[in-house]
CSV table of C-alpha atoms in Angstrom, one decimal:
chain,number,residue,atom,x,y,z
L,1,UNK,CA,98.8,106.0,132.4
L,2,UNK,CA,96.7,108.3,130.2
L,3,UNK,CA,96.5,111.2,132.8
L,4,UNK,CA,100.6,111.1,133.2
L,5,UNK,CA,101.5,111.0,129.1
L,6,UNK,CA,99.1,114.4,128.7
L,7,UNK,CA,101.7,116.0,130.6
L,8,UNK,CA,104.4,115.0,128.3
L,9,UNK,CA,105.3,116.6,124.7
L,10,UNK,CA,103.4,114.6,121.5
L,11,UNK,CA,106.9,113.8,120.2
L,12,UNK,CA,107.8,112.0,123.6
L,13,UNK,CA,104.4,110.5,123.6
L,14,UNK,CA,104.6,109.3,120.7
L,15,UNK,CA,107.9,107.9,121.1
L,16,UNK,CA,107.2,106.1,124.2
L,17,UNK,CA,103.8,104.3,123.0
L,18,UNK,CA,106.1,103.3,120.2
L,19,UNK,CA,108.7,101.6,122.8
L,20,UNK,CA,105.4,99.6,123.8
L,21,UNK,CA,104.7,98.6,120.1
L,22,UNK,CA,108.3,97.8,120.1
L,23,UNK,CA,108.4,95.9,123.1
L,24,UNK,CA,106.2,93.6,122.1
L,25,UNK,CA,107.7,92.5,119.3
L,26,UNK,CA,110.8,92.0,121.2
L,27,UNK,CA,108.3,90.3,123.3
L,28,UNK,CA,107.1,87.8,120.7
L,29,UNK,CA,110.7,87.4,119.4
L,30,UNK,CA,111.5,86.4,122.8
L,31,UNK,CA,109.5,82.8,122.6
L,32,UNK,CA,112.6,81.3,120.7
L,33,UNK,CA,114.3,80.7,124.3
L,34,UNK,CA,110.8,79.0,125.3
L,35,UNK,CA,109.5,76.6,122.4
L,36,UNK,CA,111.1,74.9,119.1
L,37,UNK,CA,108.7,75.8,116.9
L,38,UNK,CA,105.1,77.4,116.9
L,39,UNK,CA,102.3,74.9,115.6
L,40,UNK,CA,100.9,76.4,111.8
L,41,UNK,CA,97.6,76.8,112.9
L,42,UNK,CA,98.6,79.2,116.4
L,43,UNK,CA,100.7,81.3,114.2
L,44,UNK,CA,98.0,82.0,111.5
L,45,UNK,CA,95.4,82.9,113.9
L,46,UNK,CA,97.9,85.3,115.5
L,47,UNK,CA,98.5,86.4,111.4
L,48,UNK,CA,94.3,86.7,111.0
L,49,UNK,CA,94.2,88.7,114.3
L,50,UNK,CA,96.9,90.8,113.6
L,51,UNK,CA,95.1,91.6,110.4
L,52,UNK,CA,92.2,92.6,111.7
L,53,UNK,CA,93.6,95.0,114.1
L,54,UNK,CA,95.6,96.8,111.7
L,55,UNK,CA,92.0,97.0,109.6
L,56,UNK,CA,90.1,98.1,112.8
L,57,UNK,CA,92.8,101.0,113.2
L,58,UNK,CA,93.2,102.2,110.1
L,59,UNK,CA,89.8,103.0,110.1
L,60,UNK,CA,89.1,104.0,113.7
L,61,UNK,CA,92.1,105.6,114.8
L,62,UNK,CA,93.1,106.7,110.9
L,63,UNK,CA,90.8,107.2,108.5
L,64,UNK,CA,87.7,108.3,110.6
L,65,UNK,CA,89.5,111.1,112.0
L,66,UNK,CA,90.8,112.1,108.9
L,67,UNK,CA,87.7,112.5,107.1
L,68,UNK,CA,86.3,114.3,110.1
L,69,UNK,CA,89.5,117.2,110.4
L,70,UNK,CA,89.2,117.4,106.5
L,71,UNK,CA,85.3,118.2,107.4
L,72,UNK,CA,85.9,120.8,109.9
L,73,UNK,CA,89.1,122.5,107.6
L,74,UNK,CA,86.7,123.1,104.9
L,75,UNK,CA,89.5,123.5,102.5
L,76,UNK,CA,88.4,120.8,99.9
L,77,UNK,CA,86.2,117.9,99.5
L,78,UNK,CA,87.2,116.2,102.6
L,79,UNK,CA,86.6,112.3,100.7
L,80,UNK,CA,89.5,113.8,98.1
L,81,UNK,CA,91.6,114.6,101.0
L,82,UNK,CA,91.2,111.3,102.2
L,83,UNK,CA,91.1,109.1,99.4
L,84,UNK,CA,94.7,111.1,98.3
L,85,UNK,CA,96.2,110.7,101.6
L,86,UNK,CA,95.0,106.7,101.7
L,87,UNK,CA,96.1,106.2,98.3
L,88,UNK,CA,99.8,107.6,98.8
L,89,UNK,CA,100.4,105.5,102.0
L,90,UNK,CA,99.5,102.3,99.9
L,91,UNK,CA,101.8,103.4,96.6
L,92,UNK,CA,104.3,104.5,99.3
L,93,UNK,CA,104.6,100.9,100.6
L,94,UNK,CA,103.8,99.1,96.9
L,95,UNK,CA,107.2,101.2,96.0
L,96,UNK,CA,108.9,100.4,99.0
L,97,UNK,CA,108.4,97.0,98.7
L,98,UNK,CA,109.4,96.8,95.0
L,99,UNK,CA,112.7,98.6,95.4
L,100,UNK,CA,114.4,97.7,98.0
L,101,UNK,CA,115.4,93.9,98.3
L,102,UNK,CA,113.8,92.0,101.0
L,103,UNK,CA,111.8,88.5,101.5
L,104,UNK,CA,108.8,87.3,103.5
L,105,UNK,CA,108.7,84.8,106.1
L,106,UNK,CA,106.6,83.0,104.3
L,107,UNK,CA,109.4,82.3,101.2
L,108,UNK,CA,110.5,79.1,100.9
L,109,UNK,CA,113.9,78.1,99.7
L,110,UNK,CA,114.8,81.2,97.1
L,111,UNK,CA,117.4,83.0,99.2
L,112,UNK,CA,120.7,81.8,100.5
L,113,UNK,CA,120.4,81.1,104.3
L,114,UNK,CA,123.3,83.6,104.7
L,115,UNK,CA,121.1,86.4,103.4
L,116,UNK,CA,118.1,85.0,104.3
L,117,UNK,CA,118.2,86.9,108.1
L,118,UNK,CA,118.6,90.4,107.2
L,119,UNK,CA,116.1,90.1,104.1
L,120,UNK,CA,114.0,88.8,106.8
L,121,UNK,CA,114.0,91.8,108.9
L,122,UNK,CA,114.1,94.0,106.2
L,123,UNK,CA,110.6,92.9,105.2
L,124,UNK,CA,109.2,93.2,108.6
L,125,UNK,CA,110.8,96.2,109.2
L,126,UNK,CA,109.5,97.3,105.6
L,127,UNK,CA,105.6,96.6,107.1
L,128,UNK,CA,106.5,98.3,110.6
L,129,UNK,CA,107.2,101.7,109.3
L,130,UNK,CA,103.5,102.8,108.8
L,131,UNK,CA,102.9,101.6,111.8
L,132,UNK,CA,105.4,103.6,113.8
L,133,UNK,CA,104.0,106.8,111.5
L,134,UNK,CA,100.4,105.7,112.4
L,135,UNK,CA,101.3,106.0,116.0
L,136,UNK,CA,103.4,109.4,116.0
L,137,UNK,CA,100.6,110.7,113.8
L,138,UNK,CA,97.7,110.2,116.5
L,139,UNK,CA,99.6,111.7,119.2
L,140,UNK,CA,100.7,114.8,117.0
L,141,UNK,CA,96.4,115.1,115.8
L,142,UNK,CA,96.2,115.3,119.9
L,143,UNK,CA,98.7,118.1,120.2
L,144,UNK,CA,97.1,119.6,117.3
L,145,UNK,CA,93.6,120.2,119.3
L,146,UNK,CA,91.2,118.5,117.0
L,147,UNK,CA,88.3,117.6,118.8
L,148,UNK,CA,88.3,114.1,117.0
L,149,UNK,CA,91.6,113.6,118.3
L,150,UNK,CA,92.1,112.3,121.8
L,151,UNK,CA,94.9,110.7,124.1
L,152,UNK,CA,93.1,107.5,124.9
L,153,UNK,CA,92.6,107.1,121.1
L,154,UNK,CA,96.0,107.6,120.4
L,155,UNK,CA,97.0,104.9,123.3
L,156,UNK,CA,94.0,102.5,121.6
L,157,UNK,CA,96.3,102.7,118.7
L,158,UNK,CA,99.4,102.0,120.5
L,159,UNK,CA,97.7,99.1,122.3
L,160,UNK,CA,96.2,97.6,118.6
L,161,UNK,CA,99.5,97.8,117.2
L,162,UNK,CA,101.4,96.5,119.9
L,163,UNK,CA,99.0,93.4,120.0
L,164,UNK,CA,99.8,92.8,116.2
L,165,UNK,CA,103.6,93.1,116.8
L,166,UNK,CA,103.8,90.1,118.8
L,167,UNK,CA,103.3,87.3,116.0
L,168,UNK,CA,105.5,89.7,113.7
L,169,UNK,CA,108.6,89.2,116.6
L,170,UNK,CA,107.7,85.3,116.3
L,171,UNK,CA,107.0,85.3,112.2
L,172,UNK,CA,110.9,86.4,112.1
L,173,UNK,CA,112.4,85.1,115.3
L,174,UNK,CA,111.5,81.4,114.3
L,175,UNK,CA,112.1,80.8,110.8
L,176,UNK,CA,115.8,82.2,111.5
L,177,UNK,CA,115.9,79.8,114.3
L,178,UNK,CA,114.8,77.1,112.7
L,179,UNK,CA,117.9,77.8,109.8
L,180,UNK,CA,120.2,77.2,112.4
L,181,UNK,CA,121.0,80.5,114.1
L,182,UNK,CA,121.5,81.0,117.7
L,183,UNK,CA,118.4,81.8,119.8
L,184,UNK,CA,120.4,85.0,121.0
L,185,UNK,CA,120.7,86.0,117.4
L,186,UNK,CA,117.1,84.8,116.4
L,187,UNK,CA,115.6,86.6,119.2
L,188,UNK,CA,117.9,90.1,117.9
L,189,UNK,CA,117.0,89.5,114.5
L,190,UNK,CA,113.1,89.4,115.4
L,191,UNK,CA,113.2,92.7,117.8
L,192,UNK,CA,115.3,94.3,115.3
L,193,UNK,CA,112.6,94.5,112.7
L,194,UNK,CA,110.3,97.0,115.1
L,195,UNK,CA,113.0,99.9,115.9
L,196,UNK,CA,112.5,101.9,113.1
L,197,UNK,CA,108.8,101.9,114.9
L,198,UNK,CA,110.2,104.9,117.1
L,199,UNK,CA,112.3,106.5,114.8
L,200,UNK,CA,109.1,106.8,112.4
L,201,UNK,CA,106.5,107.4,115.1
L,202,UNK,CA,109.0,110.5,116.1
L,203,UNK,CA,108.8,111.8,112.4
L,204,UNK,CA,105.2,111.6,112.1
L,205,UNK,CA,104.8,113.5,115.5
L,206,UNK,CA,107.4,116.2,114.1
L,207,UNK,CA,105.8,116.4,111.0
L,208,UNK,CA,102.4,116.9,111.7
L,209,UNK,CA,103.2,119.0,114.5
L,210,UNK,CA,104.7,121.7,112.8
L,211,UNK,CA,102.8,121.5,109.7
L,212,UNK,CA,98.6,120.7,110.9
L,213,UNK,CA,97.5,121.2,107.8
L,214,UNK,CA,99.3,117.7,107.1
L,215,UNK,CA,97.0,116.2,109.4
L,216,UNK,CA,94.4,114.8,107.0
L,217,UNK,CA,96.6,113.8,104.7
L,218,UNK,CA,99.2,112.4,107.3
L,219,UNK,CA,96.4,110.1,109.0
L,220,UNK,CA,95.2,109.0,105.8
L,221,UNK,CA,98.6,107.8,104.6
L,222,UNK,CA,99.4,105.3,107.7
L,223,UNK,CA,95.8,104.4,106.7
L,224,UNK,CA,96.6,103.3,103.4
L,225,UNK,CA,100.0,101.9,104.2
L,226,UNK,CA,98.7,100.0,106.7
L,227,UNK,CA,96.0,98.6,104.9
L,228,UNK,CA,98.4,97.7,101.9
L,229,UNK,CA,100.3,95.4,104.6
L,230,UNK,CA,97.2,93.8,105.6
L,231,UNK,CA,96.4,92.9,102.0
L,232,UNK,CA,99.8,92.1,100.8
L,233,UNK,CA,101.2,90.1,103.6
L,234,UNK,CA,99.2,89.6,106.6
L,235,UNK,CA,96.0,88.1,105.1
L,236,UNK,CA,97.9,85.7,102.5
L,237,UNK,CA,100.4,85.1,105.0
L,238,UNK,CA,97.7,84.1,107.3
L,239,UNK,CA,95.9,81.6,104.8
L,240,UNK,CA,98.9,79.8,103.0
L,241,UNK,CA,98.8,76.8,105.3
L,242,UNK,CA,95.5,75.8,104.3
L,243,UNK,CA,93.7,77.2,107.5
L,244,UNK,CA,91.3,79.6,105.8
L,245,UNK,CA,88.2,79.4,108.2
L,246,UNK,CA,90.8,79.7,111.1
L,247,UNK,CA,92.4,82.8,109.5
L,248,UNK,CA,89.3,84.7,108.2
L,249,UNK,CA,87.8,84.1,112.0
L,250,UNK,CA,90.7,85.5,114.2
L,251,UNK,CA,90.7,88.7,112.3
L,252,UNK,CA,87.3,89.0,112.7
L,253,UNK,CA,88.0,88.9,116.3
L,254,UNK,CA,91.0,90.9,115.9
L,255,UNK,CA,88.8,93.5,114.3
L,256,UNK,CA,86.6,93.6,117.0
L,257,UNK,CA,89.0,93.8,119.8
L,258,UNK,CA,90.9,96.9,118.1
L,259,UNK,CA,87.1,98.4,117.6
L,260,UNK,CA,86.0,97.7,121.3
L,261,UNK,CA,89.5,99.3,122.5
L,262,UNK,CA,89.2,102.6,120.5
L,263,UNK,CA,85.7,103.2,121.0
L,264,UNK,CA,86.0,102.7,125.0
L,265,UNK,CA,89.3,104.3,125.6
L,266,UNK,CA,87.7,107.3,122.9
């Protein structure tokens, strides 16, 4: 699989592994035609694992790389290149989120059903937008040459990402079912919140492709959006049932599956 993407262009790379991340959302959205509901405590280990893949990425396939290309430019500090680039990805999404109307799964009751859907998927699709850059960004730090850069990294990434989409798929899928709605429309409500993944993961690609001294910067800034998710939805969202220990050990494990995947596909 690896061999065969090298021979594509970092915009088409990047815009399939973000079908995959997709995919599995669509994938996890899917299990409304399967099951009634998903027991509390399955879905917030999925939320602690999820978690701690996104973490595990950030840093491995984000941040790491980041500090090392700002290293090699030599232009500035590389930790102010960083820090900037991490710090704008996590006002980018604080803003985001504060602007533009939208509610969590997790919301009980303060929306109208009739609305409730498509703030739903606004709020996933909201936290899926670093994700998709994240992933367009690794493959266009590939095309770039940068020796800290490689194509099995880039698909670690993919992979991490595409194993944290799958609760997100169920996280909207159910609740909308569960209102009352179709499972057809459930289950196109809860894919529907991961195709701006390759519309993003296309721009990132473009971006940093024509404009590498971006690339620092870029990396850093899915970084910190993504880590802004994890801390402003994932983790609580993960721990508001009461099922702390639960939670706080699947994203340990989460963060050590995305760590094991980047360093032996590196």
């Amino acid at each position: 699989m690896v061999e065969w993407l090298i021979a594509l262009p970092p915009v088409m790379q990047a815009f399939l592994a973000s079908l995959f991340t997709w995919g599995v959302t669509a994938i996890g959205a899917a299990t409304v035609f399967f099951v009634k509901h998903i027991h509390l405590k399955i879905m917030d280990a999925m939320l602690g694992f999820a978690g701690g893949v996104m973490i595990a990425a950030s840093f491995w396939s984000l941040l790491s790389p980041a500090i090392a290309m700002a290293e090699q430019a030599h232009a500035r500090p590389a930790w102010l290149i960083s820090a900037a680039g991490f710090l704008a990805g996590g006002l980018f999404i604080f803003l985001l989120n504060r602007y533009i109307p939208h509610q969590h799964p997790s919301d009980k009751n303060i929306t109208p059903s009739a609305n409730r859907s498509r703030l739903l998927v606004l709020a996933i699709t909201l936290h899926n937008i670093p994700e998709g850059l994240a992933v367009g960004v690794a493959f266009g730090a590939v095309a770039a040459g940068y020796q800290e850069a490689s194509i099995a990294g880039a698909v670690a990434l993919a992979i991490g990402i595409g194993l944290q989409n799958f609760p997100e798929g169920i996280a909207v899928a159910m609740p909308i079912r569960l209102e009352g709605k179709s499972r057809l429309k459930s289950f196109f409500y809860g894919q529907a919140s991961a195709l701006v993944e390759p519309v993003a993961a296309v721009i990132g690609a473009l971006a940093v492709s024509m404009m590498q001294p971006l690339l620092p910067y870029a990396l850093s800034f899915a970084a910190g959006a993504m880590i802004f998710v994890v801390a402003e939805e994932v983790i609580p969202g993960s721990r508001e049932n009461g099922n702390h220990g639960l939670a706080a050990n699947s994203l340990l494990i989460g963060f050590a599956v995305m760590m094991m995947l980047d360093v032996a596909l590196s």
